[in-house]
mmCIF file of C-alpha atoms in Angstrom:
data_model
loop_
_atom_site.group_PDB
_atom_site.id
_atom_site.type_symbol
_atom_site.label_atom_id
_atom_site.label_comp_id
_atom_site.label_asym_id
_atom_site.label_seq_id
_atom_site.Cartn_x
_atom_site.Cartn_y
_atom_site.Cartn_z
ATOM 1 C CA GLY A 1 -0.034 0.008 -0.021
ATOM 2 C CA GLU A 2 0.910 3.640 -0.149
ATOM 3 C CA ASN A 3 3.100 5.349 2.431
ATOM 4 C CA VAL A 4 3.341 9.168 2.481
ATOM 5 C CA GLU A 5 5.956 11.019 4.437
ATOM 6 C CA GLN A 6 5.864 14.825 4.886
ATOM 7 C CA HIS A 7 8.347 17.254 6.222
ATOM 8 C CA PRO A 8 9.011 19.517 7.913
ATOM 9 C CA SER A 9 6.433 19.107 10.653
ATOM 10 C CA THR A 10 6.672 22.812 11.497
ATOM 11 C CA LEU A 11 7.869 25.735 9.441
ATOM 12 C CA SER A 12 8.176 29.386 10.337
ATOM 13 C CA VAL A 13 8.888 32.026 7.722
ATOM 14 C CA GLN A 14 8.888 35.794 7.621
ATOM 15 C CA GLU A 15 6.101 37.444 5.677
ATOM 16 C CA GLY A 16 7.099 37.783 2.077
ATOM 17 C CA ASP A 17 9.497 34.862 2.134
ATOM 18 C CA SER A 18 8.871 31.501 0.411
ATOM 19 C CA ALA A 19 7.818 28.284 2.050
ATOM 20 C CA VAL A 20 8.492 24.774 0.733
ATOM 21 C CA ILE A 21 6.927 21.597 2.069
ATOM 22 C CA LYS A 22 8.036 18.188 0.731
ATOM 23 C CA CYS A 23 6.344 14.807 0.569
ATOM 24 C CA THR A 24 7.552 11.388 -0.580
ATOM 25 C CA TYR A 25 5.430 8.460 -1.559
ATOM 26 C CA SER A 26 6.113 4.777 -1.971
ATOM 27 C CA ASP A 27 3.706 3.496 -4.649
ATOM 28 C CA SER A 28 5.078 4.156 -8.120
ATOM 29 C CA ALA A 29 1.573 3.586 -9.530
ATOM 30 C CA SER A 30 0.210 6.690 -7.721
ATOM 31 C CA ASN A 31 -0.787 9.279 -10.227
ATOM 32 C CA TYR A 32 -2.661 12.008 -8.314
ATOM 33 C CA PHE A 33 -1.256 14.271 -5.589
ATOM 34 C CA PRO A 34 -3.441 16.868 -3.864
ATOM 35 C CA TRP A 35 -2.436 19.406 -1.233
ATOM 36 C CA TYR A 36 -4.822 20.558 1.479
ATOM 37 C CA LYS A 37 -4.799 23.554 3.836
ATOM 38 C CA GLN A 38 -6.468 23.162 7.172
ATOM 39 C CA GLU A 39 -7.242 26.150 9.372
ATOM 40 C CA LEU A 40 -7.971 25.798 13.054
ATOM 41 C CA GLY A 41 -11.291 24.166 13.661
ATOM 42 C CA LYS A 42 -12.019 23.678 9.973
ATOM 43 C CA GLY A 43 -11.941 20.891 7.515
ATOM 44 C CA PRO A 44 -9.111 20.592 4.956
ATOM 45 C CA GLN A 45 -9.461 22.735 1.867
ATOM 46 C CA LEU A 46 -8.060 21.580 -1.442
ATOM 47 C CA ILE A 47 -5.603 24.235 -2.634
ATOM 48 C CA ILE A 48 -3.873 22.617 -5.562
ATOM 49 C CA ASP A 49 -3.415 19.164 -7.047
ATOM 50 C CA ILE A 50 -1.207 17.615 -9.691
ATOM 51 C CA ARG A 51 -1.473 14.577 -11.872
ATOM 52 C CA SER A 52 1.364 12.428 -12.973
ATOM 53 C CA ASN A 53 1.386 13.562 -16.564
ATOM 54 C CA VAL A 54 2.828 16.954 -15.599
ATOM 55 C CA GLY A 55 5.859 18.018 -13.564
ATOM 56 C CA GLU A 56 4.699 21.360 -12.247
ATOM 57 C CA LYS A 57 1.479 23.264 -11.728
ATOM 58 C CA LYS A 58 1.000 26.862 -10.601
ATOM 59 C CA ASP A 59 -1.880 28.796 -9.247
ATOM 60 C CA GLN A 60 -0.949 32.372 -8.375
ATOM 61 C CA ARG A 61 1.421 32.167 -5.349
ATOM 62 C CA ILE A 62 1.105 28.441 -4.990
ATOM 63 C CA ALA A 63 2.917 25.823 -7.053
ATOM 64 C CA VAL A 64 3.368 22.062 -6.826
ATOM 65 C CA THR A 65 6.234 20.125 -8.417
ATOM 66 C CA LEU A 66 6.309 16.368 -8.979
ATOM 67 C CA ASN A 67 9.307 14.142 -9.533
ATOM 68 C CA LYS A 68 7.945 10.655 -10.395
ATOM 69 C CA THR A 69 11.375 9.114 -10.671
ATOM 70 C CA ALA A 70 12.294 10.118 -7.154
ATOM 71 C CA LYS A 71 8.690 9.714 -5.957
ATOM 72 C CA HIS A 72 8.454 13.059 -4.301
ATOM 73 C CA PHE A 73 6.324 16.152 -4.666
ATOM 74 C CA SER A 74 6.585 19.587 -3.110
ATOM 75 C CA LEU A 75 4.364 22.534 -2.342
ATOM 76 C CA HIS A 76 5.823 25.996 -2.900
ATOM 77 C CA ILE A 77 4.237 29.153 -1.522
ATOM 78 C CA THR A 78 5.797 32.436 -2.589
ATOM 79 C CA GLU A 79 5.351 35.892 -1.063
ATOM 80 C CA THR A 80 3.843 34.342 2.033
ATOM 81 C CA GLN A 81 1.206 36.281 3.961
ATOM 82 C CA PRO A 82 -0.048 35.860 7.567
ATOM 83 C CA GLU A 83 -3.277 34.282 6.207
ATOM 84 C CA ASP A 84 -1.181 31.453 4.770
ATOM 85 C CA SER A 85 -0.579 30.252 8.369
ATOM 86 C CA ALA A 86 -2.266 26.886 8.681
ATOM 87 C CA VAL A 87 -1.545 23.187 8.640
ATOM 88 C CA TYR A 88 -0.840 21.808 5.210
ATOM 89 C CA PHE A 89 -1.310 18.111 4.264
ATOM 90 C CA CYS A 90 -0.125 16.247 1.169
ATOM 91 C CA ALA A 91 -1.836 13.086 0.021
ATOM 92 C CA ALA A 92 -1.599 10.276 -2.447
ATOM 93 C CA PRO A 93 -4.028 7.640 -3.604
ATOM 94 C CA LYS A 94 -4.303 4.286 -1.951
ATOM 95 C CA THR A 95 -3.516 1.604 -4.501
ATOM 96 C CA GLY A 96 -6.575 -0.157 -5.791
ATOM 97 C CA ALA A 97 -8.981 2.050 -3.917
ATOM 98 C CA ASN A 98 -10.391 5.585 -4.319
ATOM 99 C CA ASN A 99 -9.311 6.979 -1.021
ATOM 100 C CA LEU A 100 -6.212 8.916 -0.008
ATOM 101 C CA PHE A 101 -3.248 8.485 2.278
ATOM 102 C CA PHE A 102 -2.446 11.732 4.040
ATOM 103 C CA GLY A 103 0.931 13.003 5.136
ATOM 104 C CA THR A 104 1.495 13.906 8.771
ATOM 105 C CA GLY A 105 0.998 17.623 8.181
ATOM 106 C CA THR A 106 3.137 20.753 8.279
ATOM 107 C CA ARG A 107 2.235 23.603 10.576
ATOM 108 C CA LEU A 108 3.227 26.780 8.710
ATOM 109 C CA THR A 109 3.521 30.042 10.611
ATOM 110 C CA VAL A 110 4.033 33.234 8.693
ATOM 111 C CA ILE A 111 5.509 35.923 10.952
ATOM 112 C CA PRO A 112 4.296 39.454 10.122
ATOM 113 C CA GLY B 1 -18.628 24.712 -6.602
ATOM 114 C CA ALA B 2 -17.928 21.399 -4.788
ATOM 115 C CA VAL B 3 -19.303 22.425 -1.402
ATOM 116 C CA VAL B 4 -19.640 19.866 1.347
ATOM 117 C CA SER B 5 -21.770 20.691 4.361
ATOM 118 C CA GLN B 6 -21.332 18.921 7.677
ATOM 119 C CA HIS B 7 -23.656 19.194 10.690
ATOM 120 C CA PRO B 8 -23.570 19.708 13.527
ATOM 121 C CA SER B 9 -20.243 21.565 13.928
ATOM 122 C CA ARG B 10 -20.091 20.859 17.598
ATOM 123 C CA VAL B 11 -21.755 18.356 19.884
ATOM 124 C CA ILE B 12 -21.446 18.001 23.656
ATOM 125 C CA CYS B 13 -23.336 15.118 25.238
ATOM 126 C CA LYS B 14 -23.426 12.677 28.044
ATOM 127 C CA SER B 15 -21.758 9.267 27.997
ATOM 128 C CA GLY B 16 -24.080 6.591 26.542
ATOM 129 C CA THR B 17 -25.772 8.934 24.068
ATOM 130 C CA SER B 18 -25.868 8.191 20.353
ATOM 131 C CA VAL B 19 -24.856 11.039 18.045
ATOM 132 C CA LYS B 20 -25.651 11.409 14.410
ATOM 133 C CA ILE B 21 -23.456 13.566 12.075
ATOM 134 C CA GLU B 22 -24.654 14.486 8.605
ATOM 135 C CA CYS B 23 -22.527 15.096 5.540
ATOM 136 C CA ARG B 24 -24.101 16.622 2.450
ATOM 137 C CA SER B 25 -22.736 17.485 -0.957
ATOM 138 C CA LEU B 26 -24.539 20.675 -1.872
ATOM 139 C CA ASP B 27 -23.813 21.225 -5.531
ATOM 140 C CA PHE B 28 -22.700 17.861 -6.814
ATOM 141 C CA GLN B 29 -23.612 14.188 -6.585
ATOM 142 C CA ALA B 30 -21.230 12.215 -4.441
ATOM 143 C CA THR B 31 -20.994 8.504 -5.256
ATOM 144 C CA THR B 32 -18.424 8.119 -2.562
ATOM 145 C CA MET B 33 -18.041 9.775 0.824
ATOM 146 C CA PHE B 34 -15.331 9.231 3.367
ATOM 147 C CA TRP B 35 -15.371 9.565 7.150
ATOM 148 C CA TYR B 36 -12.201 10.596 9.019
ATOM 149 C CA ARG B 37 -11.236 11.057 12.595
ATOM 150 C CA GLN B 38 -8.616 13.593 13.619
ATOM 151 C CA PHE B 39 -6.871 13.812 16.932
ATOM 152 C CA PRO B 40 -5.337 17.150 18.095
ATOM 153 C CA LYS B 41 -2.299 18.094 16.010
ATOM 154 C CA LYS B 42 -2.499 14.861 14.064
ATOM 155 C CA SER B 43 -3.240 13.822 10.570
ATOM 156 C CA LEU B 44 -6.526 12.529 9.206
ATOM 157 C CA MET B 45 -7.280 8.895 9.972
ATOM 158 C CA LEU B 46 -9.620 7.229 7.558
ATOM 159 C CA MET B 47 -12.473 5.399 9.341
ATOM 160 C CA ALA B 48 -14.635 4.192 6.490
ATOM 161 C CA THR B 49 -15.576 4.600 2.844
ATOM 162 C CA SER B 50 -19.190 5.015 2.070
ATOM 163 C CA ASN B 51 -20.646 4.295 -1.344
ATOM 164 C CA GLU B 52 -24.212 5.274 -2.213
ATOM 165 C CA GLY B 53 -26.611 2.448 -1.906
ATOM 166 C CA SER B 54 -24.177 -0.080 -0.472
ATOM 167 C CA LYS B 55 -22.605 -1.000 2.853
ATOM 168 C CA ALA B 56 -19.680 1.099 4.045
ATOM 169 C CA THR B 57 -16.153 -0.329 3.986
ATOM 170 C CA TYR B 58 -14.455 0.101 7.382
ATOM 171 C CA GLU B 59 -10.729 0.420 7.965
ATOM 172 C CA GLN B 60 -9.003 -2.076 10.154
ATOM 173 C CA GLY B 61 -9.583 -1.397 13.826
ATOM 174 C CA VAL B 62 -12.780 0.664 13.380
ATOM 175 C CA GLU B 63 -15.821 -0.925 14.954
ATOM 176 C CA LYS B 64 -18.663 -0.994 12.484
ATOM 177 C CA ASP B 65 -21.242 -1.486 15.194
ATOM 178 C CA LYS B 66 -19.916 1.524 17.036
ATOM 179 C CA PHE B 67 -19.706 3.825 14.008
ATOM 180 C CA LEU B 68 -22.816 3.252 11.861
ATOM 181 C CA ILE B 69 -22.618 4.741 8.394
ATOM 182 C CA ASN B 70 -25.533 5.256 6.062
ATOM 183 C CA HIS B 71 -25.285 6.634 2.466
ATOM 184 C CA ALA B 72 -28.860 6.552 1.351
ATOM 185 C CA SER B 73 -28.594 9.162 -1.442
ATOM 186 C CA LEU B 74 -26.042 10.693 -3.760
ATOM 187 C CA THR B 75 -25.932 13.828 -1.598
ATOM 188 C CA LEU B 76 -26.131 12.543 1.972
ATOM 189 C CA SER B 77 -24.121 10.291 4.247
ATOM 190 C CA THR B 78 -24.530 9.966 7.955
ATOM 191 C CA LEU B 79 -22.230 8.762 10.719
ATOM 192 C CA THR B 80 -23.831 7.663 13.954
ATOM 193 C CA VAL B 81 -21.599 7.221 17.002
ATOM 194 C CA THR B 82 -23.571 4.722 19.125
ATOM 195 C CA SER B 83 -23.408 4.665 22.885
ATOM 196 C CA ALA B 84 -20.631 7.254 22.848
ATOM 197 C CA HIS B 85 -18.015 7.296 25.583
ATOM 198 C CA PRO B 86 -15.344 9.881 26.468
ATOM 199 C CA GLU B 87 -12.761 8.055 24.351
ATOM 200 C CA ASP B 88 -14.938 8.723 21.305
ATOM 201 C CA SER B 89 -14.402 12.439 21.750
ATOM 202 C CA SER B 90 -12.623 13.717 18.625
ATOM 203 C CA PHE B 91 -12.914 15.805 15.478
ATOM 204 C CA TYR B 92 -14.830 13.893 12.826
ATOM 205 C CA ILE B 93 -14.588 15.054 9.206
ATOM 206 C CA CYS B 94 -16.315 13.852 6.098
ATOM 207 C CA SER B 95 -15.347 14.255 2.466
ATOM 208 C CA ALA B 96 -17.087 13.552 -0.828
ATOM 209 C CA VAL B 97 -16.016 12.637 -4.283
ATOM 210 C CA GLY B 98 -18.085 13.269 -7.393
ATOM 211 C CA GLN B 99 -18.948 10.615 -9.881
ATOM 212 C CA GLY B 100 -15.880 8.896 -11.217
ATOM 213 C CA ARG B 101 -12.804 7.617 -9.532
ATOM 214 C CA ILE B 102 -10.387 9.769 -7.592
ATOM 215 C CA TYR B 103 -7.597 9.441 -10.064
ATOM 216 C CA SER B 104 -9.849 10.360 -12.924
ATOM 217 C CA ASN B 105 -9.769 13.989 -11.860
ATOM 218 C CA GLN B 106 -12.356 13.864 -9.051
ATOM 219 C CA PRO B 107 -10.744 15.303 -5.926
ATOM 220 C CA GLN B 108 -12.004 14.900 -2.382
ATOM 221 C CA HIS B 109 -13.842 17.886 -0.934
ATOM 222 C CA PHE B 110 -14.166 18.156 2.811
ATOM 223 C CA GLY B 111 -16.782 19.373 5.241
ATOM 224 C CA ASP B 112 -15.801 21.607 8.103
ATOM 225 C CA GLY B 113 -15.821 18.853 10.671
ATOM 226 C CA THR B 114 -17.744 17.996 13.812
ATOM 227 C CA ARG B 115 -16.139 18.363 17.185
ATOM 228 C CA LEU B 116 -17.633 15.685 19.469
ATOM 229 C CA SER B 117 -17.163 15.991 23.204
ATOM 230 C CA ILE B 118 -18.490 13.197 25.418
ATOM 231 C CA LEU B 119 -18.750 14.038 29.077
#
């Protein structure tokens, strides 16, 4: 089955700097990789996802890169703002099923 | 689009009570819904997968008689925590996937969770 590892567990950056969160996965057949943002007391919100037929995807200040050979994918947030502070989770599909394995989460703090 | 509504947002009740949590997809039909449990500062732990019109598939270690799941329509799934005890206190979150499999471009969309506190 799939195993997803995420790091760092906590990340503090100054406002305006970039933040990078990395995840690795074990199942080479995985082909869909979403990223979720979870604010305190809320459910996770999908912020960006990437499929295995592309290596990079951008949406304004957020980008995700995928390296299928190395089996890792990363979330990049540029020009960070205090409202980016939250817990971020990566995920990958469970082989043979339609559910997801989630990483352990990264608590991002953007310092004004 | 892709809004998932979960109710109630918070429940406080006495030990022994059964609690029902609803998960609704508001603007799409969800053939599959998932129920997760999340402990403080931890990741999401999948409890069960619910497919419309069929029995839920429970993850290993999750008691199906304790956590009853019903997915009677394409827009509604319910989780009932039966005879709840303090150790059942947690944050329960549902998600829904539209028609089609997850890796055919149908991402999971989450509700805002239910914080259950059993006294």
